[in-house]
Structures are given as C-alpha cells and as structure tokens.
mmCIF file of C-alpha atoms in Angstrom:
data_model
loop_
_atom_site.group_PDB
_atom_site.id
_atom_site.type_symbol
_atom_site.label_atom_id
_atom_site.label_comp_id
_atom_site.label_asym_id
_atom_site.label_seq_id
_atom_site.Cartn_x
_atom_site.Cartn_y
_atom_site.Cartn_z
ATOM 1 C CA MET X 244 -73.397 -35.920 116.749
ATOM 2 C CA LYS X 245 -73.726 -39.522 117.931
ATOM 3 C CA THR X 246 -70.138 -40.930 118.756
ATOM 4 C CA GLN X 247 -69.946 -43.729 115.691
ATOM 5 C CA GLN X 248 -71.163 -40.587 113.076
ATOM 6 C CA CYS X 249 -67.441 -38.537 114.410
ATOM 7 C CA VAL X 250 -66.173 -42.042 113.708
ATOM 8 C CA SER X 251 -67.818 -42.524 110.263
ATOM 9 C CA ALA X 252 -67.365 -38.695 108.754
ATOM 10 C CA ILE X 253 -63.557 -39.244 110.003
ATOM 11 C CA ALA X 254 -63.342 -42.315 108.065
ATOM 12 C CA GLY X 255 -65.070 -41.319 105.141
ATOM 13 C CA LYS X 256 -62.623 -38.022 104.797
ATOM 14 C CA GLU X 257 -61.074 -37.794 101.106
ATOM 15 C CA ARG X 258 -58.159 -38.797 103.141
ATOM 16 C CA PRO X 259 -59.184 -40.688 105.882
ATOM 17 C CA LEU X 260 -57.326 -41.376 108.482
ATOM 18 C CA SER X 261 -56.349 -45.673 108.758
ATOM 19 C CA THR X 262 -58.022 -47.936 111.255
ATOM 20 C CA LYS X 263 -55.115 -48.214 113.565
ATOM 21 C CA SER X 264 -56.076 -44.401 114.057
ATOM 22 C CA LEU X 265 -59.965 -44.681 113.921
ATOM 23 C CA LYS X 266 -59.053 -47.507 116.991
ATOM 24 C CA ASN X 267 -57.469 -44.969 119.065
ATOM 25 C CA ILE X 268 -59.927 -41.584 118.670
ATOM 26 C CA ARG X 269 -62.709 -44.714 119.458
ATOM 27 C CA ALA X 270 -60.333 -45.414 122.823
ATOM 28 C CA SER X 271 -60.271 -41.084 123.783
ATOM 29 C CA MET X 272 -63.703 -41.677 123.604
ATOM 30 C CA THR X 273 -63.999 -44.447 125.653
ATOM 31 C CA ALA X 274 -61.676 -42.826 127.787
ATOM 32 C CA VAL X 275 -63.466 -39.689 128.250
ATOM 33 C CA TYR X 276 -66.572 -40.846 129.433
ATOM 34 C CA VAL X 277 -64.948 -43.167 131.834
ATOM 35 C CA HIS X 278 -63.519 -40.362 133.408
ATOM 36 C CA THR X 279 -66.573 -38.599 133.290
ATOM 37 C CA ARG X 280 -68.581 -41.499 134.593
ATOM 38 C CA ARG X 281 -65.974 -41.663 137.765
ATOM 39 C CA HIS X 282 -66.785 -37.869 138.315
ATOM 40 C CA ASN X 283 -70.372 -38.004 138.713
ATOM 41 C CA ILE X 284 -70.392 -36.304 134.651
ATOM 42 C CA LEU X 285 -73.537 -37.864 132.393
ATOM 43 C CA LEU X 286 -72.520 -38.418 129.080
ATOM 44 C CA VAL X 287 -74.404 -41.439 126.794
ATOM 45 C CA LYS X 288 -72.256 -44.472 126.771
ATOM 46 C CA PRO X 289 -69.844 -44.529 123.312
ATOM 47 C CA GLU X 290 -71.430 -48.616 122.664
ATOM 48 C CA TYR X 291 -71.055 -50.243 119.514
ATOM 49 C CA LEU X 292 -68.951 -48.769 117.837
ATOM 50 C CA GLN X 293 -67.207 -49.569 114.764
ATOM 51 C CA ILE X 294 -64.307 -49.001 112.524
ATOM 52 C CA PRO X 295 -65.965 -48.850 109.103
ATOM 53 C CA LYS X 296 -64.150 -51.482 106.901
ATOM 54 C CA SER X 297 -63.630 -48.781 104.359
ATOM 55 C CA ALA X 298 -60.921 -47.720 106.251
ATOM 56 C CA PRO X 299 -57.570 -47.979 105.115
ATOM 57 C CA VAL X 300 -54.804 -50.643 107.312
ATOM 58 C CA ASN X 301 -51.361 -48.855 107.024
ATOM 59 C CA GLN X 302 -48.823 -50.981 104.941
ATOM 60 C CA ARG X 303 -45.238 -50.571 107.307
ATOM 61 C CA LYS X 304 -42.315 -50.451 105.037
ATOM 62 C CA ILE X 305 -38.945 -52.293 105.560
ATOM 63 C CA LEU X 306 -35.193 -51.958 104.235
ATOM 64 C CA THR X 307 -33.962 -54.141 101.999
ATOM 65 C CA LEU X 308 -30.515 -55.672 102.261
ATOM 66 C CA GLU X 309 -29.029 -53.425 99.910
ATOM 67 C CA ASP X 310 -30.420 -50.805 101.650
ATOM 68 C CA ILE X 311 -29.236 -51.619 104.918
ATOM 69 C CA LYS X 312 -26.066 -52.382 103.329
ATOM 70 C CA ARG X 313 -26.286 -48.504 100.943
ATOM 71 C CA LEU X 314 -26.898 -47.194 104.928
ATOM 72 C CA PHE X 315 -23.425 -48.310 106.414
ATOM 73 C CA ASP X 316 -21.166 -47.591 103.195
ATOM 74 C CA ASP X 317 -18.510 -45.237 104.974
ATOM 75 C CA ARG X 318 -18.474 -43.548 100.939
ATOM 76 C CA ILE X 319 -22.408 -42.713 101.310
ATOM 77 C CA GLU X 320 -22.823 -38.869 102.045
ATOM 78 C CA SER X 321 -23.721 -38.669 105.796
ATOM 79 C CA PHE X 322 -25.339 -36.575 107.160
ATOM 80 C CA TRP X 323 -26.214 -35.356 111.624
ATOM 81 C CA TYR X 324 -28.318 -38.175 112.095
ATOM 82 C CA ILE X 325 -26.936 -41.372 110.675
ATOM 83 C CA HIS X 326 -25.103 -42.882 113.687
ATOM 84 C CA TYR X 327 -29.076 -42.313 115.683
ATOM 85 C CA VAL X 328 -30.263 -43.849 112.263
ATOM 86 C CA HIS X 329 -27.976 -46.633 112.511
ATOM 87 C CA PHE X 330 -28.935 -47.175 116.019
ATOM 88 C CA LEU X 331 -32.457 -47.416 115.211
ATOM 89 C CA LEU X 332 -31.827 -49.803 113.152
ATOM 90 C CA ILE X 333 -29.925 -52.384 115.402
ATOM 91 C CA ASN X 334 -31.268 -51.989 118.250
ATOM 92 C CA GLY X 335 -34.468 -51.871 117.308
ATOM 93 C CA LEU X 336 -35.438 -48.897 119.215
ATOM 94 C CA ARG X 337 -38.728 -46.315 119.256
ATOM 95 C CA PRO X 338 -37.739 -42.478 117.361
ATOM 96 C CA GLY X 339 -38.250 -41.196 120.815
ATOM 97 C CA GLN X 340 -36.566 -43.746 123.273
ATOM 98 C CA ALA X 341 -33.218 -42.702 121.097
ATOM 99 C CA ALA X 342 -33.748 -39.114 121.196
ATOM 100 C CA GLY X 343 -34.129 -39.655 124.919
ATOM 101 C CA ILE X 344 -31.029 -41.403 125.500
ATOM 102 C CA ARG X 345 -28.430 -39.651 128.307
ATOM 103 C CA THR X 346 -24.971 -40.547 128.249
ATOM 104 C CA ASP X 347 -24.016 -39.622 132.257
ATOM 105 C CA GLU X 348 -26.900 -42.611 132.701
ATOM 106 C CA ASP X 349 -28.451 -44.874 130.449
ATOM 107 C CA ILE X 350 -24.972 -46.180 129.613
ATOM 108 C CA GLN X 351 -23.297 -48.495 131.550
ATOM 109 C CA ASN X 352 -20.596 -50.709 129.559
ATOM 110 C CA ASP X 353 -22.011 -52.528 127.286
ATOM 111 C CA THR X 354 -25.579 -51.726 129.106
ATOM 112 C CA LEU X 355 -28.666 -49.696 127.449
ATOM 113 C CA THR X 356 -31.318 -48.459 130.091
ATOM 114 C CA ILE X 357 -34.057 -46.719 128.444
ATOM 115 C CA LYS X 358 -35.568 -44.392 130.727
ATOM 116 C CA ARG X 359 -37.477 -41.819 129.220
ATOM 117 C CA SER X 360 -39.259 -41.096 125.322
ATOM 118 C CA ILE X 361 -39.001 -37.175 123.501
ATOM 119 C CA ASN X 362 -42.427 -36.275 121.823
ATOM 120 C CA ASN X 363 -42.771 -34.677 118.740
ATOM 121 C CA ILE X 364 -42.836 -31.273 120.063
ATOM 122 C CA GLY X 365 -39.662 -32.283 122.069
ATOM 123 C CA LYS X 366 -41.647 -32.962 125.286
ATOM 124 C CA ILE X 367 -39.475 -35.564 127.745
ATOM 125 C CA THR X 368 -42.267 -38.567 128.881
ATOM 126 C CA ASP X 369 -41.886 -42.102 130.303
ATOM 127 C CA GLY X 370 -41.996 -43.881 127.187
ATOM 128 C CA LYS X 371 -45.385 -45.225 125.153
ATOM 129 C CA ASN X 372 -46.187 -47.540 128.187
ATOM 130 C CA THR X 373 -44.478 -49.529 131.459
ATOM 131 C CA ASN X 374 -43.065 -52.050 128.709
ATOM 132 C CA ALA X 375 -41.069 -49.134 127.237
ATOM 133 C CA LEU X 376 -38.674 -48.631 130.014
ATOM 134 C CA ARG X 377 -36.352 -51.718 130.035
ATOM 135 C CA SER X 378 -32.810 -52.480 129.987
ATOM 136 C CA GLN X 379 -31.157 -54.402 127.081
ATOM 137 C CA TYR X 380 -27.452 -55.420 125.853
ATOM 138 C CA LEU X 381 -25.642 -53.805 123.197
ATOM 139 C CA PRO X 382 -24.196 -56.125 120.572
ATOM 140 C CA GLU X 383 -20.637 -54.639 119.520
ATOM 141 C CA ILE X 384 -22.023 -53.288 116.671
ATOM 142 C CA ALA X 385 -23.462 -51.021 118.649
ATOM 143 C CA GLN X 386 -21.269 -49.678 120.904
ATOM 144 C CA LYS X 387 -19.145 -48.646 118.206
ATOM 145 C CA ILE X 388 -22.130 -46.880 116.984
ATOM 146 C CA ILE X 389 -21.492 -45.127 120.411
ATOM 147 C CA ALA X 390 -18.428 -44.294 119.912
ATOM 148 C CA ASP X 391 -18.609 -42.862 116.581
ATOM 149 C CA GLN X 392 -21.386 -40.744 117.400
ATOM 150 C CA ARG X 393 -18.937 -39.977 120.820
ATOM 151 C CA GLN X 394 -16.330 -39.077 118.155
ATOM 152 C CA LEU X 395 -18.644 -36.744 116.181
ATOM 153 C CA LEU X 396 -19.813 -34.782 119.294
ATOM 154 C CA LYS X 397 -16.409 -33.780 119.982
ATOM 155 C CA GLN X 398 -15.087 -33.291 115.628
ATOM 156 C CA ASN X 399 -17.843 -30.243 116.397
ATOM 157 C CA SER X 400 -17.196 -29.670 120.120
ATOM 158 C CA ILE X 401 -19.984 -30.703 121.116
ATOM 159 C CA ILE X 402 -20.559 -31.643 125.059
ATOM 160 C CA SER X 403 -24.259 -32.592 125.740
ATOM 161 C CA PRO X 404 -25.723 -35.371 128.179
ATOM 162 C CA TRP X 405 -28.052 -36.338 125.368
ATOM 163 C CA LEU X 406 -26.065 -39.389 123.356
ATOM 164 C CA PHE X 407 -27.972 -37.609 119.745
ATOM 165 C CA PRO X 408 -28.819 -34.455 120.515
ATOM 166 C CA ASN X 409 -28.832 -31.470 117.615
ATOM 167 C CA THR X 410 -25.702 -29.339 116.494
ATOM 168 C CA VAL X 411 -26.143 -27.393 119.624
ATOM 169 C CA GLY X 412 -25.664 -29.993 121.901
ATOM 170 C CA ASP X 413 -29.862 -29.569 122.501
ATOM 171 C CA ILE X 414 -32.417 -32.166 122.458
ATOM 172 C CA SER X 415 -33.235 -33.646 119.394
ATOM 173 C CA ASN X 416 -37.199 -33.306 118.468
ATOM 174 C CA PRO X 417 -38.112 -36.471 116.550
ATOM 175 C CA HIS X 418 -39.704 -34.600 114.256
ATOM 176 C CA GLU X 419 -36.844 -32.396 113.467
ATOM 177 C CA ILE X 420 -34.830 -35.920 112.628
ATOM 178 C CA TYR X 421 -37.551 -37.025 110.443
ATOM 179 C CA LYS X 422 -37.367 -34.263 108.403
ATOM 180 C CA LYS X 423 -33.840 -34.525 107.733
ATOM 181 C CA TRP X 424 -33.953 -38.620 107.633
ATOM 182 C CA VAL X 425 -36.522 -38.411 104.421
ATOM 183 C CA ARG X 426 -33.803 -35.618 102.825
ATOM 184 C CA PHE X 427 -31.200 -38.040 103.163
ATOM 185 C CA ARG X 428 -32.911 -40.861 102.460
ATOM 186 C CA ASP X 429 -35.013 -39.815 99.803
ATOM 187 C CA LYS X 430 -31.488 -37.995 97.671
ATOM 188 C CA ASN X 431 -29.535 -42.021 98.713
ATOM 189 C CA GLN X 432 -32.317 -44.326 96.965
ATOM 190 C CA ILE X 433 -33.253 -46.052 99.524
ATOM 191 C CA THR X 434 -36.785 -47.553 100.523
ATOM 192 C CA ALA X 435 -39.010 -44.582 101.743
ATOM 193 C CA CYS X 436 -39.171 -45.880 105.342
ATOM 194 C CA SER X 437 -39.859 -44.055 108.029
ATOM 195 C CA LEU X 438 -37.608 -44.449 111.740
ATOM 196 C CA TYR X 439 -40.304 -46.120 113.373
ATOM 197 C CA GLU X 440 -39.938 -48.695 110.426
ATOM 198 C CA LEU X 441 -37.075 -49.143 111.140
ATOM 199 C CA ARG X 442 -37.521 -51.181 114.193
ATOM 200 C CA HIS X 443 -39.893 -52.262 112.206
ATOM 201 C CA THR X 444 -36.700 -53.499 109.535
ATOM 202 C CA MET X 445 -34.503 -54.979 112.622
ATOM 203 C CA VAL X 446 -37.576 -57.727 113.742
ATOM 204 C CA SER X 447 -38.026 -58.891 110.618
ATOM 205 C CA ILE X 448 -34.412 -59.569 109.616
ATOM 206 C CA THR X 449 -33.208 -60.765 113.671
ATOM 207 C CA LYS X 450 -37.041 -62.976 114.038
ATOM 208 C CA ASN X 451 -35.245 -66.221 112.475
ATOM 209 C CA GLY X 452 -32.465 -66.109 114.589
ATOM 210 C CA VAL X 453 -34.076 -64.447 118.170
ATOM 211 C CA PRO X 454 -36.702 -65.984 119.842
ATOM 212 C CA THR X 455 -40.000 -64.553 119.709
ATOM 213 C CA HIS X 456 -40.229 -63.868 123.246
ATOM 214 C CA LEU X 457 -36.469 -63.151 123.435
ATOM 215 C CA LEU X 458 -37.197 -60.758 120.900
ATOM 216 C CA LYS X 459 -40.727 -59.383 122.953
ATOM 217 C CA MET X 460 -38.525 -58.693 126.048
ATOM 218 C CA VAL X 461 -36.042 -56.199 123.874
ATOM 219 C CA LEU X 462 -38.549 -54.587 122.410
ATOM 220 C CA GLY X 463 -40.677 -53.741 125.221
ATOM 221 C CA HIS X 464 -43.918 -55.916 124.266
ATOM 222 C CA THR X 465 -42.907 -58.468 127.359
ATOM 223 C CA GLU X 466 -44.450 -57.438 131.319
ATOM 224 C CA ALA X 467 -42.165 -54.678 133.388
ATOM 225 C CA MET X 468 -39.144 -56.166 133.899
ATOM 226 C CA ASP X 469 -39.311 -56.595 137.953
ATOM 227 C CA THR X 470 -41.524 -59.541 136.744
ATOM 228 C CA TYR X 471 -37.974 -61.478 135.670
ATOM 229 C CA GLY X 472 -36.170 -60.338 139.517
ATOM 230 C CA VAL X 473 -36.257 -63.804 140.264
ATOM 231 C CA TYR X 474 -34.772 -65.328 137.456
ATOM 232 C CA GLY X 475 -32.068 -62.737 137.252
ATOM 233 C CA HIS X 476 -29.562 -64.112 136.054
ATOM 234 C CA GLU X 477 -31.455 -66.112 133.085
ATOM 235 C CA PHE X 478 -33.165 -63.052 132.391
ATOM 236 C CA ALA X 479 -29.098 -61.477 132.002
ATOM 237 C CA GLY X 480 -27.949 -63.952 129.867
ATOM 238 C CA ASP X 481 -30.484 -64.411 127.766
ATOM 239 C CA LEU X 482 -30.057 -60.388 126.961
ATOM 240 C CA GLN X 483 -27.137 -61.731 126.072
ATOM 241 C CA ASN X 484 -28.162 -63.955 123.835
ATOM 242 C CA VAL X 485 -30.171 -61.640 122.129
ATOM 243 C CA ALA X 486 -27.028 -59.088 121.741
ATOM 244 C CA ASN X 487 -25.196 -61.958 120.290
ATOM 245 C CA SER X 488 -27.295 -62.928 117.932
ATOM 246 C CA THR X 489 -28.382 -59.365 116.400
ATOM 247 C CA GLN X 490 -24.286 -58.953 116.496
ATOM 248 C CA ASN X 491 -24.032 -61.990 114.752
ATOM 249 C CA ILE X 492 -26.860 -61.679 111.902
ATOM 250 C CA PHE X 493 -26.005 -57.665 111.298
ATOM 251 C CA GLU X 494 -22.710 -59.137 110.534
ATOM 252 C CA GLN X 495 -23.014 -61.355 108.079
ATOM 253 C CA ILE X 496 -25.517 -58.305 105.980
ATOM 254 C CA LEU X 497 -22.491 -55.636 106.318
ATOM 255 C CA LYS X 498 -19.944 -58.693 105.021
ATOM 256 C CA GLN X 499 -21.854 -58.986 102.041
ATOM 257 C CA LYS X 500 -20.682 -55.562 100.929
#
C-alpha cells in the first residue's frame, strides 16, 4: 500500500484519528525514509502526503473557575494524587514531568528543575524535547502543595525519592494516575479535562497576566536555557516575575470561594 493510501485509510476508519495524530504518522514515515536513505536502503520517497480534510481536529477542554475552586476546596473528598493534580495546574507541567520530579535533586528552595519525564509505560525519558529540560521559580502556592505532599507521604510512612510516588513509594505511571483522576473528576462533577489539559487551563488563566514570551519560557516552548546564559540575572528576574504573577492570579481565584 502506498504511503498516501495508508494515511487515507487510517483517516477513514470508523473512529478516525485526529489531524495531529495523522501528522505524527506522516512525520514517522518521513523519518523512516531519511533513516533508510542514510544507510543506502532504497525506498520510495513519501512525497506530497496530504492529511484528509475530513480528519477531525481535537478541541482542548479547560477547567472553569468553579472547577478550580472545587478542586482546591478542603471539603472535597480527596484522592492519592490530589497534590499532583494541583501541581500540574499551578505550574503548567506535562503529566510525565511532574511524575518524574525527585525531591532529592530537583527542588532547591523555591526553584524546580525539570530533568526527566515518565512516559505512559513507566519508563524514564529526557522529556518531549530539549526545551522541556528547564528551571522555574515556584510560586508560594506551589511550595505549599509540595509541603502538603510531603506531609501526605509522612502520614503514610512512605519514604521515596519521588515527589509524587504511588502508594508504595515507587515511581508513578502517568497512565495509571490518569485513570484515577478520571474517576475522581467525574465523581466530583469537574469538567472532563485530561491531565494534559490542566496545562492548557494554566495557560488560559495566566495568559493575560504573564507576557507570552515569559509564559513560553516557563512551559518549555522556547530555545534551550543556555541561550539565556549571557543575560542570567535578567532571565532569573523574569522567571521570578512569572511566579509572582501566577501566585497573584490563583490567589484571586481561590479567594472567591
């Protein structure tokens, strides 16, 4: 089957893949061709691969302000990963990045350094890309979440190098966390967001209070950190400003309970 026929066949399934998924498949086909060419293996070049216009485009969901208030309400029935969910929302991390935080080396005072990510089969990776490895200042609300999480582990006599381990102290699998999140979310009538969409929620909430270039910096959407080495003091100041702005924004939301 020709590569275009392959893409079109997948798009025409009863439950078709999204436009983004099809683009990823197209990129993989191109990567295979590039690899084989480097090793003098002849394949037909996958040129002019088109994504069918009928392919669906997934619409991201975000939490409402009422959802956020409910999520931070002490009266809500908690679950093991509640602090993990809070942390994703406040810091805009990818689920695997939060699962990969080690307390012994990644958190220094009010600074978090992202060094790794955990994929959905529980394997440690370097993250989505080089931009994913970065540092950020933690607003006070994020520091409190860390303190609450450490208290939770202490209460359950769990000693673990991971900030958000599973109930026996081992590394958490984001896919398993997601299943527990869905049950908790639906039970408490919270908008049906995925864990990754908490990142989109954070962006939507803070975008009017944080300059775009700084928000991208925190999210890992800019160039590698070394690019800013020459302007280290200004860069550090910018990150502190993002933390301050994030703190103020969420304080205002949670004060409206």
